């Protein structure tokens, strides 16, 4: 390199980038934006897009390595709610930490949600999860739950209320009770990619007989 500066004609006015290009760039630093740190603070037009352009928040990704911890960092829910609010009802994908309260908040404000990936363990009464979340997401295509306890009732609700569902991954979850083989086969016929919750804990004999009973009495 000769060390010469580019001519003014070669300079790029980053502030004048089209909104869709800015959104693609800023989507990589959504967490920094919500925390009020990073390069977005240096440019007025970037700050405007970060706050006002709901296209930026159409796909929300707040996942972090610490999501595996049961207790989330301080302020995580406020940050997640702020992201949902900025989407102005246009959120189609959410990935990150969640609890029952936040999932209801998300479902109430995201009727177009197509993908939901909860990266943390969470507990929610199954009936509340069905009425407060599943029934409000008729366009859902992908559901990934990294931890929690769910059973047949939840899966039946997904089949009934989410007709577009193509992927369900509950491999990290615990089944609240044994799920019969005929019902599992029915789920597999409807959902292309399926990872069921598994019974964990207890002695092997108990699990075996519980599964046998569920298979024999499955409708």
mmCIF file with all atom_site columns, C-alpha atoms in Angstrom:
data_model
loop_
_atom_site.group_PDB
_atom_site.id
_atom_site.type_symbol
_atom_site.label_atom_id
_atom_site.label_alt_id
_atom_site.label_comp_id
_atom_site.label_asym_id
_atom_site.label_entity_id
_atom_site.label_seq_id
_atom_site.pdbx_PDB_ins_code
_atom_site.Cartn_x
_atom_site.Cartn_y
_atom_site.Cartn_z
_atom_site.occupancy
_atom_site.B_iso_or_equiv
_atom_site.pdbx_formal_charge
_atom_site.auth_seq_id
_atom_site.auth_comp_id
_atom_site.auth_asym_id
_atom_site.auth_atom_id
_atom_site.pdbx_PDB_model_num
ATOM 1   C CA . UNK A 1 1   ? 0.000   0.000   0.000  1.00 0.00 ? 1   UNK A CA 1
ATOM 2   C CA . UNK A 1 2   ? 1.289   3.491   -0.810 1.00 0.00 ? 2   UNK A CA 1
ATOM 3   C CA . UNK A 1 3   ? -0.462  5.118   2.158  1.00 0.00 ? 3   UNK A CA 1
ATOM 4   C CA . UNK A 1 4   ? -2.481  7.564   0.038  1.00 0.00 ? 4   UNK A CA 1
ATOM 5   C CA . UNK A 1 5   ? -6.035  8.398   1.078  1.00 0.00 ? 5   UNK A CA 1
ATOM 6   C CA . UNK A 1 6   ? -8.927  7.532   -1.231 1.00 0.00 ? 6   UNK A CA 1
ATOM 7   C CA . UNK A 1 7   ? -10.306 10.377  -3.281 1.00 0.00 ? 7   UNK A CA 1
ATOM 8   C CA . UNK A 1 8   ? -13.582 11.995  -2.120 1.00 0.00 ? 8   UNK A CA 1
ATOM 9   C CA . UNK A 1 9   ? -15.352 10.212  -4.995 1.00 0.00 ? 9   UNK A CA 1
ATOM 10  C CA . UNK A 1 10  ? -14.356 6.880   -3.436 1.00 0.00 ? 10  UNK A CA 1
ATOM 11  C CA . UNK A 1 11  ? -15.618 7.693   0.036  1.00 0.00 ? 11  UNK A CA 1
ATOM 12  C CA . UNK A 1 12  ? -18.797 5.945   1.051  1.00 0.00 ? 12  UNK A CA 1
ATOM 13  C CA . UNK A 1 13  ? -21.467 7.864   2.898  1.00 0.00 ? 13  UNK A CA 1
ATOM 14  C CA . UNK A 1 14  ? -22.525 5.166   5.361  1.00 0.00 ? 14  UNK A CA 1
ATOM 15  C CA . UNK A 1 15  ? -25.304 7.404   6.659  1.00 0.00 ? 15  UNK A CA 1
ATOM 16  C CA . UNK A 1 16  ? -26.913 7.379   3.196  1.00 0.00 ? 16  UNK A CA 1
ATOM 17  C CA . UNK A 1 17  ? -27.211 3.611   2.893  1.00 0.00 ? 17  UNK A CA 1
ATOM 18  C CA . UNK A 1 18  ? -30.732 2.371   2.018  1.00 0.00 ? 18  UNK A CA 1
ATOM 19  C CA . UNK A 1 19  ? -32.850 1.385   4.995  1.00 0.00 ? 19  UNK A CA 1
ATOM 20  C CA . UNK A 1 20  ? -32.957 -2.303  4.044  1.00 0.00 ? 20  UNK A CA 1
ATOM 21  C CA . UNK A 1 21  ? -29.147 -2.407  3.876  1.00 0.00 ? 21  UNK A CA 1
ATOM 22  C CA . UNK A 1 22  ? -28.844 -0.660  7.246  1.00 0.00 ? 22  UNK A CA 1
ATOM 23  C CA . UNK A 1 23  ? -31.328 -3.117  8.722  1.00 0.00 ? 23  UNK A CA 1
ATOM 24  C CA . UNK A 1 24  ? -29.249 -6.047  7.487  1.00 0.00 ? 24  UNK A CA 1
ATOM 25  C CA . UNK A 1 25  ? -26.147 -4.568  9.129  1.00 0.00 ? 25  UNK A CA 1
ATOM 26  C CA . UNK A 1 26  ? -27.804 -3.544  12.391 1.00 0.00 ? 26  UNK A CA 1
ATOM 27  C CA . UNK A 1 27  ? -29.583 -6.884  12.774 1.00 0.00 ? 27  UNK A CA 1
ATOM 28  C CA . UNK A 1 28  ? -26.179 -8.320  13.664 1.00 0.00 ? 28  UNK A CA 1
ATOM 29  C CA . UNK A 1 29  ? -25.899 -6.088  16.746 1.00 0.00 ? 29  UNK A CA 1
ATOM 30  C CA . UNK A 1 30  ? -29.453 -6.042  18.111 1.00 0.00 ? 30  UNK A CA 1
ATOM 31  C CA . UNK A 1 31  ? -28.299 -6.679  21.683 1.00 0.00 ? 31  UNK A CA 1
ATOM 32  C CA . UNK A 1 32  ? -25.861 -3.728  21.549 1.00 0.00 ? 32  UNK A CA 1
ATOM 33  C CA . UNK A 1 33  ? -28.621 -1.504  20.178 1.00 0.00 ? 33  UNK A CA 1
ATOM 34  C CA . UNK A 1 34  ? -30.974 -2.392  23.021 1.00 0.00 ? 34  UNK A CA 1
ATOM 35  C CA . UNK A 1 35  ? -28.209 -1.809  25.557 1.00 0.00 ? 35  UNK A CA 1
ATOM 36  C CA . UNK A 1 36  ? -27.432 1.592   24.023 1.00 0.00 ? 36  UNK A CA 1
ATOM 37  C CA . UNK A 1 37  ? -23.824 0.799   23.173 1.00 0.00 ? 37  UNK A CA 1
ATOM 38  C CA . UNK A 1 38  ? -21.754 0.324   20.028 1.00 0.00 ? 38  UNK A CA 1
ATOM 39  C CA . UNK A 1 39  ? -21.310 2.022   16.688 1.00 0.00 ? 39  UNK A CA 1
ATOM 40  C CA . UNK A 1 40  ? -24.996 2.803   16.253 1.00 0.00 ? 40  UNK A CA 1
ATOM 41  C CA . UNK A 1 41  ? -24.616 5.725   18.686 1.00 0.00 ? 41  UNK A CA 1
ATOM 42  C CA . UNK A 1 42  ? -22.161 7.458   16.368 1.00 0.00 ? 42  UNK A CA 1
ATOM 43  C CA . UNK A 1 43  ? -24.577 8.174   13.532 1.00 0.00 ? 43  UNK A CA 1
ATOM 44  C CA . UNK A 1 44  ? -27.918 9.961   13.681 1.00 0.00 ? 44  UNK A CA 1
ATOM 45  C CA . UNK A 1 45  ? -29.406 8.099   10.717 1.00 0.00 ? 45  UNK A CA 1
ATOM 46  C CA . UNK A 1 46  ? -28.355 4.751   12.204 1.00 0.00 ? 46  UNK A CA 1
ATOM 47  C CA . UNK A 1 47  ? -29.954 5.687   15.519 1.00 0.00 ? 47  UNK A CA 1
ATOM 48  C CA . UNK A 1 48  ? -33.155 6.584   13.706 1.00 0.00 ? 48  UNK A CA 1
ATOM 49  C CA . UNK A 1 49  ? -33.286 3.217   11.935 1.00 0.00 ? 49  UNK A CA 1
ATOM 50  C CA . UNK A 1 50  ? -32.537 1.413   15.215 1.00 0.00 ? 50  UNK A CA 1
ATOM 51  C CA . UNK A 1 51  ? -35.485 3.075   16.949 1.00 0.00 ? 51  UNK A CA 1
ATOM 52  C CA . UNK A 1 52  ? -38.028 3.703   14.198 1.00 0.00 ? 52  UNK A CA 1
ATOM 53  C CA . UNK A 1 53  ? -37.550 1.033   11.515 1.00 0.00 ? 53  UNK A CA 1
ATOM 54  C CA . UNK A 1 54  ? -39.662 -1.970  12.511 1.00 0.00 ? 54  UNK A CA 1
ATOM 55  C CA . UNK A 1 55  ? -38.199 -3.999  9.644  1.00 0.00 ? 55  UNK A CA 1
ATOM 56  C CA . UNK A 1 56  ? -35.003 -4.269  11.720 1.00 0.00 ? 56  UNK A CA 1
ATOM 57  C CA . UNK A 1 57  ? -36.954 -6.128  14.410 1.00 0.00 ? 57  UNK A CA 1
ATOM 58  C CA . UNK A 1 58  ? -38.852 -8.462  12.104 1.00 0.00 ? 58  UNK A CA 1
ATOM 59  C CA . UNK A 1 59  ? -36.332 -11.156 13.056 1.00 0.00 ? 59  UNK A CA 1
ATOM 60  C CA . UNK A 1 60  ? -35.236 -10.806 16.684 1.00 0.00 ? 60  UNK A CA 1
ATOM 61  C CA . UNK A 1 61  ? -32.164 -12.706 17.867 1.00 0.00 ? 61  UNK A CA 1
ATOM 62  C CA . UNK A 1 62  ? -31.134 -12.037 21.465 1.00 0.00 ? 62  UNK A CA 1
ATOM 63  C CA . UNK A 1 63  ? -29.607 -15.455 22.173 1.00 0.00 ? 63  UNK A CA 1
ATOM 64  C CA . UNK A 1 64  ? -26.527 -15.496 24.402 1.00 0.00 ? 64  UNK A CA 1
ATOM 65  C CA . UNK A 1 65  ? -24.239 -18.186 25.866 1.00 0.00 ? 65  UNK A CA 1
ATOM 66  C CA . UNK A 1 66  ? -25.521 -17.435 29.378 1.00 0.00 ? 66  UNK A CA 1
ATOM 67  C CA . UNK A 1 67  ? -29.053 -18.496 28.358 1.00 0.00 ? 67  UNK A CA 1
ATOM 68  C CA . UNK A 1 68  ? -28.225 -21.973 29.673 1.00 0.00 ? 68  UNK A CA 1
ATOM 69  C CA . UNK A 1 69  ? -28.218 -20.556 33.222 1.00 0.00 ? 69  UNK A CA 1
ATOM 70  C CA . UNK A 1 70  ? -31.593 -20.811 34.984 1.00 0.00 ? 70  UNK A CA 1
ATOM 71  C CA . UNK A 1 71  ? -31.419 -17.190 36.177 1.00 0.00 ? 71  UNK A CA 1
ATOM 72  C CA . UNK A 1 72  ? -31.134 -14.602 33.445 1.00 0.00 ? 72  UNK A CA 1
ATOM 73  C CA . UNK A 1 73  ? -29.077 -11.406 33.573 1.00 0.00 ? 73  UNK A CA 1
ATOM 74  C CA . UNK A 1 74  ? -30.663 -8.315  35.070 1.00 0.00 ? 74  UNK A CA 1
ATOM 75  C CA . UNK A 1 75  ? -32.977 -6.508  32.658 1.00 0.00 ? 75  UNK A CA 1
ATOM 76  C CA . UNK A 1 76  ? -33.187 -9.251  30.054 1.00 0.00 ? 76  UNK A CA 1
ATOM 77  C CA . UNK A 1 77  ? -36.998 -9.180  29.942 1.00 0.00 ? 77  UNK A CA 1
ATOM 78  C CA . UNK A 1 78  ? -37.153 -5.396  29.530 1.00 0.00 ? 78  UNK A CA 1
ATOM 79  C CA . UNK A 1 79  ? -34.709 -5.671  26.635 1.00 0.00 ? 79  UNK A CA 1
ATOM 80  C CA . UNK A 1 80  ? -36.693 -8.464  24.988 1.00 0.00 ? 80  UNK A CA 1
ATOM 81  C CA . UNK A 1 81  ? -39.958 -6.545  25.377 1.00 0.00 ? 81  UNK A CA 1
ATOM 82  C CA . UNK A 1 82  ? -38.348 -3.442  23.863 1.00 0.00 ? 82  UNK A CA 1
ATOM 83  C CA . UNK A 1 83  ? -37.343 -5.475  20.800 1.00 0.00 ? 83  UNK A CA 1
ATOM 84  C CA . UNK A 1 84  ? -40.903 -6.801  20.409 1.00 0.00 ? 84  UNK A CA 1
ATOM 85  C CA . UNK A 1 85  ? -42.338 -3.294  20.806 1.00 0.00 ? 85  UNK A CA 1
ATOM 86  C CA . UNK A 1 86  ? -40.024 -1.942  18.110 1.00 0.00 ? 86  UNK A CA 1
ATOM 87  C CA . UNK A 1 87  ? -41.235 -4.603  15.693 1.00 0.00 ? 87  UNK A CA 1
ATOM 88  C CA . UNK A 1 88  ? -44.683 -2.960  15.827 1.00 0.00 ? 88  UNK A CA 1
ATOM 89  C CA . UNK A 1 89  ? -46.485 -6.265  15.327 1.00 0.00 ? 89  UNK A CA 1
ATOM 90  C CA . UNK A 1 90  ? -44.275 -7.400  12.428 1.00 0.00 ? 90  UNK A CA 1
ATOM 91  C CA . UNK A 1 91  ? -42.046 -9.850  14.298 1.00 0.00 ? 91  UNK A CA 1
ATOM 92  C CA . UNK A 1 92  ? -41.813 -13.137 12.373 1.00 0.00 ? 92  UNK A CA 1
ATOM 93  C CA . UNK A 1 93  ? -38.965 -14.793 14.265 1.00 0.00 ? 93  UNK A CA 1
ATOM 94  C CA . UNK A 1 94  ? -37.779 -14.701 17.868 1.00 0.00 ? 94  UNK A CA 1
ATOM 95  C CA . UNK A 1 95  ? -34.719 -16.446 19.297 1.00 0.00 ? 95  UNK A CA 1
ATOM 96  C CA . UNK A 1 96  ? -33.541 -15.901 22.845 1.00 0.00 ? 96  UNK A CA 1
ATOM 97  C CA . UNK A 1 97  ? -34.233 -16.287 26.556 1.00 0.00 ? 97  UNK A CA 1
ATOM 98  C CA . UNK A 1 98  ? -37.880 -16.386 27.585 1.00 0.00 ? 98  UNK A CA 1
ATOM 99  C CA . UNK A 1 99  ? -40.213 -17.186 30.446 1.00 0.00 ? 99  UNK A CA 1
ATOM 100 C CA . UNK A 1 100 ? -43.967 -17.691 30.542 1.00 0.00 ? 100 UNK A CA 1
ATOM 101 C CA . UNK A 1 101 ? -44.735 -14.014 31.114 1.00 0.00 ? 101 UNK A CA 1
ATOM 102 C CA . UNK A 1 102 ? -42.614 -12.886 28.193 1.00 0.00 ? 102 UNK A CA 1
ATOM 103 C CA . UNK A 1 103 ? -43.973 -15.562 25.832 1.00 0.00 ? 103 UNK A CA 1
ATOM 104 C CA . UNK A 1 104 ? -47.517 -14.331 26.448 1.00 0.00 ? 104 UNK A CA 1
ATOM 105 C CA . UNK A 1 105 ? -46.310 -10.763 25.804 1.00 0.00 ? 105 UNK A CA 1
ATOM 106 C CA . UNK A 1 106 ? -44.667 -11.897 22.560 1.00 0.00 ? 106 UNK A CA 1
ATOM 107 C CA . UNK A 1 107 ? -47.691 -13.877 21.352 1.00 0.00 ? 107 UNK A CA 1
ATOM 108 C CA . UNK A 1 108 ? -50.085 -11.006 22.065 1.00 0.00 ? 108 UNK A CA 1
ATOM 109 C CA . UNK A 1 109 ? -47.997 -8.632  19.919 1.00 0.00 ? 109 UNK A CA 1
ATOM 110 C CA . UNK A 1 110 ? -46.712 -10.913 17.166 1.00 0.00 ? 110 UNK A CA 1
ATOM 111 C CA . UNK A 1 111 ? -49.601 -12.430 15.206 1.00 0.00 ? 111 UNK A CA 1
ATOM 112 C CA . UNK A 1 112 ? -47.268 -13.100 12.244 1.00 0.00 ? 112 UNK A CA 1
ATOM 113 C CA . UNK A 1 113 ? -44.711 -15.085 14.249 1.00 0.00 ? 113 UNK A CA 1
ATOM 114 C CA . UNK A 1 114 ? -43.417 -18.021 12.196 1.00 0.00 ? 114 UNK A CA 1
ATOM 115 C CA . UNK A 1 115 ? -40.404 -19.149 14.211 1.00 0.00 ? 115 UNK A CA 1
ATOM 116 C CA . UNK A 1 116 ? -39.961 -19.349 17.984 1.00 0.00 ? 116 UNK A CA 1
ATOM 117 C CA . UNK A 1 117 ? -36.704 -20.583 19.509 1.00 0.00 ? 117 UNK A CA 1
ATOM 118 C CA . UNK A 1 118 ? -36.496 -20.383 23.300 1.00 0.00 ? 118 UNK A CA 1
ATOM 119 C CA . UNK A 1 119 ? -32.830 -20.776 24.236 1.00 0.00 ? 119 UNK A CA 1
ATOM 120 C CA . UNK A 1 120 ? -33.366 -20.975 28.002 1.00 0.00 ? 120 UNK A CA 1
ATOM 121 C CA . UNK A 1 121 ? -35.100 -23.411 30.340 1.00 0.00 ? 121 UNK A CA 1
ATOM 122 C CA . UNK A 1 122 ? -38.498 -22.124 31.433 1.00 0.00 ? 122 UNK A CA 1
ATOM 123 C CA . UNK A 1 123 ? -41.480 -23.352 33.385 1.00 0.00 ? 123 UNK A CA 1
ATOM 124 C CA . UNK A 1 124 ? -45.061 -22.629 32.418 1.00 0.00 ? 124 UNK A CA 1
ATOM 125 C CA . UNK A 1 125 ? -48.266 -24.443 33.315 1.00 0.00 ? 125 UNK A CA 1
ATOM 126 C CA . UNK A 1 126 ? -49.159 -26.387 30.190 1.00 0.00 ? 126 UNK A CA 1
ATOM 127 C CA . UNK A 1 127 ? -52.703 -25.043 29.905 1.00 0.00 ? 127 UNK A CA 1
ATOM 128 C CA . UNK A 1 128 ? -51.397 -21.478 30.195 1.00 0.00 ? 128 UNK A CA 1
ATOM 129 C CA . UNK A 1 129 ? -48.844 -22.177 27.482 1.00 0.00 ? 129 UNK A CA 1
ATOM 130 C CA . UNK A 1 130 ? -51.627 -23.459 25.234 1.00 0.00 ? 130 UNK A CA 1
ATOM 131 C CA . UNK A 1 131 ? -54.127 -20.635 25.809 1.00 0.00 ? 131 UNK A CA 1
ATOM 132 C CA . UNK A 1 132 ? -51.600 -17.808 26.222 1.00 0.00 ? 132 UNK A CA 1
ATOM 133 C CA . UNK A 1 133 ? -49.160 -18.738 23.465 1.00 0.00 ? 133 UNK A CA 1
ATOM 134 C CA . UNK A 1 134 ? -49.972 -21.621 21.117 1.00 0.00 ? 134 UNK A CA 1
ATOM 135 C CA . UNK A 1 135 ? -53.532 -20.565 20.278 1.00 0.00 ? 135 UNK A CA 1
ATOM 136 C CA . UNK A 1 136 ? -52.314 -17.071 19.346 1.00 0.00 ? 136 UNK A CA 1
ATOM 137 C CA . UNK A 1 137 ? -49.718 -18.239 16.805 1.00 0.00 ? 137 UNK A CA 1
ATOM 138 C CA . UNK A 1 138 ? -51.603 -19.805 13.869 1.00 0.00 ? 138 UNK A CA 1
ATOM 139 C CA . UNK A 1 139 ? -48.754 -19.055 11.415 1.00 0.00 ? 139 UNK A CA 1
ATOM 140 C CA . UNK A 1 140 ? -46.071 -20.791 13.480 1.00 0.00 ? 140 UNK A CA 1
ATOM 141 C CA . UNK A 1 141 ? -43.802 -23.001 11.358 1.00 0.00 ? 141 UNK A CA 1
ATOM 142 C CA . UNK A 1 142 ? -40.890 -23.719 13.697 1.00 0.00 ? 142 UNK A CA 1
ATOM 143 C CA . UNK A 1 143 ? -40.814 -24.252 17.451 1.00 0.00 ? 143 UNK A CA 1
ATOM 144 C CA . UNK A 1 144 ? -37.641 -25.013 19.399 1.00 0.00 ? 144 UNK A CA 1
ATOM 145 C CA . UNK A 1 145 ? -37.780 -25.304 23.191 1.00 0.00 ? 145 UNK A CA 1
ATOM 146 C CA . UNK A 1 146 ? -34.446 -25.849 24.906 1.00 0.00 ? 146 UNK A CA 1
ATOM 147 C CA . UNK A 1 147 ? -35.793 -26.833 28.308 1.00 0.00 ? 147 UNK A CA 1
ATOM 148 C CA . UNK A 1 148 ? -38.981 -27.255 30.284 1.00 0.00 ? 148 UNK A CA 1
ATOM 149 C CA . UNK A 1 149 ? -41.697 -29.816 30.953 1.00 0.00 ? 149 UNK A CA 1
ATOM 150 C CA . UNK A 1 150 ? -44.395 -30.570 28.388 1.00 0.00 ? 150 UNK A CA 1
ATOM 151 C CA . UNK A 1 151 ? -46.748 -33.404 27.568 1.00 0.00 ? 151 UNK A CA 1
ATOM 152 C CA . UNK A 1 152 ? -49.274 -34.773 25.125 1.00 0.00 ? 152 UNK A CA 1
ATOM 153 C CA . UNK A 1 153 ? -51.753 -31.948 25.711 1.00 0.00 ? 153 UNK A CA 1
ATOM 154 C CA . UNK A 1 154 ? -49.254 -29.388 24.457 1.00 0.00 ? 154 UNK A CA 1
ATOM 155 C CA . UNK A 1 155 ? -48.495 -31.396 21.330 1.00 0.00 ? 155 UNK A CA 1
ATOM 156 C CA . UNK A 1 156 ? -52.196 -31.905 20.604 1.00 0.00 ? 156 UNK A CA 1
ATOM 157 C CA . UNK A 1 157 ? -52.682 -28.125 20.798 1.00 0.00 ? 157 UNK A CA 1
ATOM 158 C CA . UNK A 1 158 ? -49.822 -27.569 18.352 1.00 0.00 ? 158 UNK A CA 1
ATOM 159 C CA . UNK A 1 159 ? -51.420 -29.962 15.866 1.00 0.00 ? 159 UNK A CA 1
ATOM 160 C CA . UNK A 1 160 ? -54.798 -28.265 16.212 1.00 0.00 ? 160 UNK A CA 1
ATOM 161 C CA . UNK A 1 161 ? -53.842 -24.587 16.272 1.00 0.00 ? 161 UNK A CA 1
ATOM 162 C CA . UNK A 1 162 ? -50.623 -24.411 14.228 1.00 0.00 ? 162 UNK A CA 1
ATOM 163 C CA . UNK A 1 163 ? -51.427 -26.059 10.866 1.00 0.00 ? 163 UNK A CA 1
ATOM 164 C CA . UNK A 1 164 ? -48.259 -24.737 9.187  1.00 0.00 ? 164 UNK A CA 1
ATOM 165 C CA . UNK A 1 165 ? -45.913 -26.301 11.710 1.00 0.00 ? 165 UNK A CA 1
ATOM 166 C CA . UNK A 1 166 ? -42.973 -28.042 10.013 1.00 0.00 ? 166 UNK A CA 1
ATOM 167 C CA . UNK A 1 167 ? -40.395 -28.319 12.791 1.00 0.00 ? 167 UNK A CA 1
ATOM 168 C CA . UNK A 1 168 ? -40.753 -29.025 16.508 1.00 0.00 ? 168 UNK A CA 1
ATOM 169 C CA . UNK A 1 169 ? -37.662 -29.619 18.634 1.00 0.00 ? 169 UNK A CA 1
ATOM 170 C CA . UNK A 1 170 ? -38.329 -30.415 22.296 1.00 0.00 ? 170 UNK A CA 1
ATOM 171 C CA . UNK A 1 171 ? -35.379 -32.747 22.678 1.00 0.00 ? 171 UNK A CA 1
ATOM 172 C CA . UNK A 1 172 ? -34.045 -30.752 25.635 1.00 0.00 ? 172 UNK A CA 1
ATOM 173 C CA . UNK A 1 173 ? -37.414 -30.861 27.426 1.00 0.00 ? 173 UNK A CA 1
ATOM 174 C CA . UNK A 1 174 ? -38.857 -33.376 29.837 1.00 0.00 ? 174 UNK A CA 1
ATOM 175 C CA . UNK A 1 175 ? -42.125 -35.167 29.128 1.00 0.00 ? 175 UNK A CA 1
ATOM 176 C CA . UNK A 1 176 ? -44.623 -34.684 31.933 1.00 0.00 ? 176 UNK A CA 1
ATOM 177 C CA . UNK A 1 177 ? -45.892 -38.219 31.255 1.00 0.00 ? 177 UNK A CA 1
ATOM 178 C CA . UNK A 1 178 ? -45.288 -41.056 28.802 1.00 0.00 ? 178 UNK A CA 1
ATOM 179 C CA . UNK A 1 179 ? -46.592 -40.373 25.302 1.00 0.00 ? 179 UNK A CA 1
ATOM 180 C CA . UNK A 1 180 ? -48.116 -43.286 23.374 1.00 0.00 ? 180 UNK A CA 1
ATOM 181 C CA . UNK A 1 181 ? -46.509 -44.546 20.181 1.00 0.00 ? 181 UNK A CA 1
ATOM 182 C CA . UNK A 1 182 ? -49.631 -44.069 18.032 1.00 0.00 ? 182 UNK A CA 1
ATOM 183 C CA . UNK A 1 183 ? -49.845 -40.421 18.972 1.00 0.00 ? 183 UNK A CA 1
ATOM 184 C CA . UNK A 1 184 ? -46.128 -39.985 18.213 1.00 0.00 ? 184 UNK A CA 1
ATOM 185 C CA . UNK A 1 185 ? -46.690 -41.491 14.749 1.00 0.00 ? 185 UNK A CA 1
ATOM 186 C CA . UNK A 1 186 ? -49.596 -39.124 14.197 1.00 0.00 ? 186 UNK A CA 1
ATOM 187 C CA . UNK A 1 187 ? -47.341 -36.167 15.058 1.00 0.00 ? 187 UNK A CA 1
ATOM 188 C CA . UNK A 1 188 ? -44.674 -37.433 12.669 1.00 0.00 ? 188 UNK A CA 1
ATOM 189 C CA . UNK A 1 189 ? -47.182 -37.547 9.822  1.00 0.00 ? 189 UNK A CA 1
ATOM 190 C CA . UNK A 1 190 ? -48.027 -33.881 10.373 1.00 0.00 ? 190 UNK A CA 1
ATOM 191 C CA . UNK A 1 191 ? -44.629 -32.438 11.337 1.00 0.00 ? 191 UNK A CA 1
ATOM 192 C CA . UNK A 1 192 ? -41.665 -33.019 9.025  1.00 0.00 ? 192 UNK A CA 1
ATOM 193 C CA . UNK A 1 193 ? -38.938 -32.577 11.648 1.00 0.00 ? 193 UNK A CA 1
ATOM 194 C CA . UNK A 1 194 ? -39.901 -33.721 15.133 1.00 0.00 ? 194 UNK A CA 1
ATOM 195 C CA . UNK A 1 195 ? -37.937 -34.153 18.340 1.00 0.00 ? 195 UNK A CA 1
ATOM 196 C CA . UNK A 1 196 ? -40.214 -35.200 21.190 1.00 0.00 ? 196 UNK A CA 1
ATOM 197 C CA . UNK A 1 197 ? -39.724 -34.410 24.894 1.00 0.00 ? 197 UNK A CA 1
ATOM 198 C CA . UNK A 1 198 ? -38.356 -37.369 26.821 1.00 0.00 ? 198 UNK A CA 1
ATOM 199 C CA . UNK A 1 199 ? -39.151 -38.906 30.187 1.00 0.00 ? 199 UNK A CA 1
ATOM 200 C CA . UNK A 1 200 ? -36.206 -38.307 32.492 1.00 0.00 ? 200 UNK A CA 1
ATOM 201 C CA . UNK A 1 201 ? -35.518 -39.328 36.061 1.00 0.00 ? 201 UNK A CA 1
ATOM 202 C CA . UNK A 1 202 ? -36.945 -42.245 37.995 1.00 0.00 ? 202 UNK A CA 1
ATOM 203 C CA . UNK A 1 203 ? -35.877 -45.862 37.717 1.00 0.00 ? 203 UNK A CA 1
ATOM 204 C CA . UNK A 1 204 ? -35.708 -47.636 34.391 1.00 0.00 ? 204 UNK A CA 1
ATOM 205 C CA . UNK A 1 205 ? -38.515 -50.031 35.319 1.00 0.00 ? 205 UNK A CA 1
ATOM 206 C CA . UNK A 1 206 ? -40.917 -47.204 36.131 1.00 0.00 ? 206 UNK A CA 1
ATOM 207 C CA . UNK A 1 207 ? -40.206 -45.469 32.845 1.00 0.00 ? 207 UNK A CA 1
ATOM 208 C CA . UNK A 1 208 ? -40.589 -48.737 30.949 1.00 0.00 ? 208 UNK A CA 1
ATOM 209 C CA . UNK A 1 209 ? -43.973 -49.596 32.475 1.00 0.00 ? 209 UNK A CA 1
ATOM 210 C CA . UNK A 1 210 ? -45.236 -46.039 32.109 1.00 0.00 ? 210 UNK A CA 1
ATOM 211 C CA . UNK A 1 211 ? -44.357 -46.133 28.415 1.00 0.00 ? 211 UNK A CA 1
ATOM 212 C CA . UNK A 1 212 ? -45.917 -49.554 27.992 1.00 0.00 ? 212 UNK A CA 1
ATOM 213 C CA . UNK A 1 213 ? -49.153 -48.375 29.631 1.00 0.00 ? 213 UNK A CA 1
ATOM 214 C CA . UNK A 1 214 ? -49.221 -45.253 27.433 1.00 0.00 ? 214 UNK A CA 1
ATOM 215 C CA . UNK A 1 215 ? -48.715 -47.338 24.285 1.00 0.00 ? 215 UNK A CA 1
ATOM 216 C CA . UNK A 1 216 ? -51.470 -49.803 25.223 1.00 0.00 ? 216 UNK A CA 1
ATOM 217 C CA . UNK A 1 217 ? -54.006 -47.089 26.051 1.00 0.00 ? 217 UNK A CA 1
ATOM 218 C CA . UNK A 1 218 ? -53.108 -44.642 23.293 1.00 0.00 ? 218 UNK A CA 1
ATOM 219 C CA . UNK A 1 219 ? -56.064 -43.638 21.151 1.00 0.00 ? 219 UNK A CA 1
#
